[in-house]
């Protein structure tokens, strides 16, 4: 899924809406994780780096989840 907007906030909102409306049955997806990432402060502010995913996963699910 790709989303476009006049600015970052609009693109994130559109992507969040598209993922929230997605219905995929029969197999697990990463949509819940993607929604959580879209809602995170580092992603919303654009201040993420290569360590952000590990940091967020540890904070959300415990230190050995990454």
mmCIF file with all atom_site columns, C-alpha atoms in Angstrom:
data_model
loop_
_atom_site.group_PDB
_atom_site.id
_atom_site.type_symbol
_atom_site.label_atom_id
_atom_site.label_alt_id
_atom_site.label_comp_id
_atom_site.label_asym_id
_atom_site.label_entity_id
_atom_site.label_seq_id
_atom_site.pdbx_PDB_ins_code
_atom_site.Cartn_x
_atom_site.Cartn_y
_atom_site.Cartn_z
_atom_site.occupancy
_atom_site.B_iso_or_equiv
_atom_site.pdbx_formal_charge
_atom_site.auth_seq_id
_atom_site.auth_comp_id
_atom_site.auth_asym_id
_atom_site.auth_atom_id
_atom_site.pdbx_PDB_model_num
ATOM 1  C CA . UNK A 1 1  ? 0.000   0.000   0.000  1.00 0.00 ? 1  UNK A CA 1
ATOM 2  C CA . UNK A 1 2  ? 1.299   3.434   -0.935 1.00 0.00 ? 2  UNK A CA 1
ATOM 3  C CA . UNK A 1 3  ? -0.240  6.690   0.217  1.00 0.00 ? 3  UNK A CA 1
ATOM 4  C CA . UNK A 1 4  ? 0.294   10.256  -0.970 1.00 0.00 ? 4  UNK A CA 1
ATOM 5  C CA . UNK A 1 5  ? -0.652  13.556  0.618  1.00 0.00 ? 5  UNK A CA 1
ATOM 6  C CA . UNK A 1 6  ? 0.001   17.273  0.402  1.00 0.00 ? 6  UNK A CA 1
ATOM 7  C CA . UNK A 1 7  ? 2.200   16.833  3.485  1.00 0.00 ? 7  UNK A CA 1
ATOM 8  C CA . UNK A 1 8  ? 3.534   14.060  5.727  1.00 0.00 ? 8  UNK A CA 1
ATOM 9  C CA . UNK A 1 9  ? 0.574   14.208  8.117  1.00 0.00 ? 9  UNK A CA 1
ATOM 10 C CA . UNK A 1 10 ? -1.959  13.801  5.320  1.00 0.00 ? 10 UNK A CA 1
ATOM 11 C CA . UNK A 1 11 ? -0.051  10.905  3.762  1.00 0.00 ? 11 UNK A CA 1
ATOM 12 C CA . UNK A 1 12 ? 0.189   9.152   7.147  1.00 0.00 ? 12 UNK A CA 1
ATOM 13 C CA . UNK A 1 13 ? -3.537  9.686   7.756  1.00 0.00 ? 13 UNK A CA 1
ATOM 14 C CA . UNK A 1 14 ? -4.419  8.257   4.347  1.00 0.00 ? 14 UNK A CA 1
ATOM 15 C CA . UNK A 1 15 ? -2.143  5.258   4.837  1.00 0.00 ? 15 UNK A CA 1
ATOM 16 C CA . UNK A 1 16 ? -3.577  4.668   8.317  1.00 0.00 ? 16 UNK A CA 1
ATOM 17 C CA . UNK A 1 17 ? -7.088  4.800   6.872  1.00 0.00 ? 17 UNK A CA 1
ATOM 18 C CA . UNK A 1 18 ? -6.267  2.370   4.081  1.00 0.00 ? 18 UNK A CA 1
ATOM 19 C CA . UNK A 1 19 ? -4.634  -0.111  6.442  1.00 0.00 ? 19 UNK A CA 1
ATOM 20 C CA . UNK A 1 20 ? -7.454  0.213   8.990  1.00 0.00 ? 20 UNK A CA 1
ATOM 21 C CA . UNK A 1 21 ? -10.018 -0.562  6.293  1.00 0.00 ? 21 UNK A CA 1
ATOM 22 C CA . UNK A 1 22 ? -8.100  -3.578  4.979  1.00 0.00 ? 22 UNK A CA 1
ATOM 23 C CA . UNK A 1 23 ? -9.671  -6.973  5.571  1.00 0.00 ? 23 UNK A CA 1
ATOM 24 C CA . UNK A 1 24 ? -7.489  -10.000 4.936  1.00 0.00 ? 24 UNK A CA 1
ATOM 25 C CA . UNK A 1 25 ? -8.798  -13.340 6.115  1.00 0.00 ? 25 UNK A CA 1
ATOM 26 C CA . UNK A 1 26 ? -7.136  -16.698 6.573  1.00 0.00 ? 26 UNK A CA 1
ATOM 27 C CA . UNK A 1 27 ? -3.557  -15.581 7.137  1.00 0.00 ? 27 UNK A CA 1
ATOM 28 C CA . UNK A 1 28 ? -1.861  -13.408 9.726  1.00 0.00 ? 28 UNK A CA 1
ATOM 29 C CA . UNK A 1 29 ? -0.707  -9.990  8.536  1.00 0.00 ? 29 UNK A CA 1
ATOM 30 C CA . UNK A 1 30 ? 1.593   -7.263  9.791  1.00 0.00 ? 30 UNK A CA 1
ATOM 31 C CA . UNK A 1 31 ? -1.175  -4.656  9.542  1.00 0.00 ? 31 UNK A CA 1
ATOM 32 C CA . UNK A 1 32 ? -1.553  -4.259  13.342 1.00 0.00 ? 32 UNK A CA 1
ATOM 33 C CA . UNK A 1 33 ? 2.195   -3.612  13.661 1.00 0.00 ? 33 UNK A CA 1
ATOM 34 C CA . UNK A 1 34 ? 2.178   -1.222  10.718 1.00 0.00 ? 34 UNK A CA 1
ATOM 35 C CA . UNK A 1 35 ? -0.678  0.760   12.300 1.00 0.00 ? 35 UNK A CA 1
ATOM 36 C CA . UNK A 1 36 ? 1.212   0.941   15.591 1.00 0.00 ? 36 UNK A CA 1
ATOM 37 C CA . UNK A 1 37 ? 4.316   2.184   13.773 1.00 0.00 ? 37 UNK A CA 1
ATOM 38 C CA . UNK A 1 38 ? 2.302   4.842   11.927 1.00 0.00 ? 38 UNK A CA 1
ATOM 39 C CA . UNK A 1 39 ? 0.977   6.053   15.290 1.00 0.00 ? 39 UNK A CA 1
ATOM 40 C CA . UNK A 1 40 ? 4.431   6.213   16.907 1.00 0.00 ? 40 UNK A CA 1
ATOM 41 C CA . UNK A 1 41 ? 6.043   9.569   17.623 1.00 0.00 ? 41 UNK A CA 1
ATOM 42 C CA . UNK A 1 42 ? 9.327   8.747   15.851 1.00 0.00 ? 42 UNK A CA 1
ATOM 43 C CA . UNK A 1 43 ? 7.483   7.921   12.625 1.00 0.00 ? 43 UNK A CA 1
ATOM 44 C CA . UNK A 1 44 ? 5.034   10.823  12.819 1.00 0.00 ? 44 UNK A CA 1
ATOM 45 C CA . UNK A 1 45 ? 7.835   13.315  13.429 1.00 0.00 ? 45 UNK A CA 1
ATOM 46 C CA . UNK A 1 46 ? 10.259  11.740  10.943 1.00 0.00 ? 46 UNK A CA 1
ATOM 47 C CA . UNK A 1 47 ? 12.912  11.258  13.626 1.00 0.00 ? 47 UNK A CA 1
ATOM 48 C CA . UNK A 1 48 ? 13.419  7.524   13.171 1.00 0.00 ? 48 UNK A CA 1
ATOM 49 C CA . UNK A 1 49 ? 16.610  5.673   12.260 1.00 0.00 ? 49 UNK A CA 1
ATOM 50 C CA . UNK A 1 50 ? 17.785  2.087   11.866 1.00 0.00 ? 50 UNK A CA 1
ATOM 51 C CA . UNK A 1 51 ? 17.418  1.407   15.605 1.00 0.00 ? 51 UNK A CA 1
ATOM 52 C CA . UNK A 1 52 ? 13.865  2.698   15.976 1.00 0.00 ? 52 UNK A CA 1
ATOM 53 C CA . UNK A 1 53 ? 12.058  -0.545  15.142 1.00 0.00 ? 53 UNK A CA 1
ATOM 54 C CA . UNK A 1 54 ? 14.051  -2.544  17.704 1.00 0.00 ? 54 UNK A CA 1
ATOM 55 C CA . UNK A 1 55 ? 13.507  0.181   20.301 1.00 0.00 ? 55 UNK A CA 1
ATOM 56 C CA . UNK A 1 56 ? 9.759   0.353   19.718 1.00 0.00 ? 56 UNK A CA 1
ATOM 57 C CA . UNK A 1 57 ? 9.303   -3.421  19.621 1.00 0.00 ? 57 UNK A CA 1
ATOM 58 C CA . UNK A 1 58 ? 11.175  -3.716  22.921 1.00 0.00 ? 58 UNK A CA 1
ATOM 59 C CA . UNK A 1 59 ? 9.028   -1.007  24.493 1.00 0.00 ? 59 UNK A CA 1
ATOM 60 C CA . UNK A 1 60 ? 5.763   -2.510  23.233 1.00 0.00 ? 60 UNK A CA 1
ATOM 61 C CA . UNK A 1 61 ? 6.371   -6.249  23.573 1.00 0.00 ? 61 UNK A CA 1
ATOM 62 C CA . UNK A 1 62 ? 9.395   -6.704  25.836 1.00 0.00 ? 62 UNK A CA 1
ATOM 63 C CA . UNK A 1 63 ? 13.156  -6.683  25.356 1.00 0.00 ? 63 UNK A CA 1
ATOM 64 C CA . UNK A 1 64 ? 13.414  -9.970  23.437 1.00 0.00 ? 64 UNK A CA 1
ATOM 65 C CA . UNK A 1 65 ? 10.741  -9.355  20.837 1.00 0.00 ? 65 UNK A CA 1
ATOM 66 C CA . UNK A 1 66 ? 12.913  -7.854  18.108 1.00 0.00 ? 66 UNK A CA 1
#
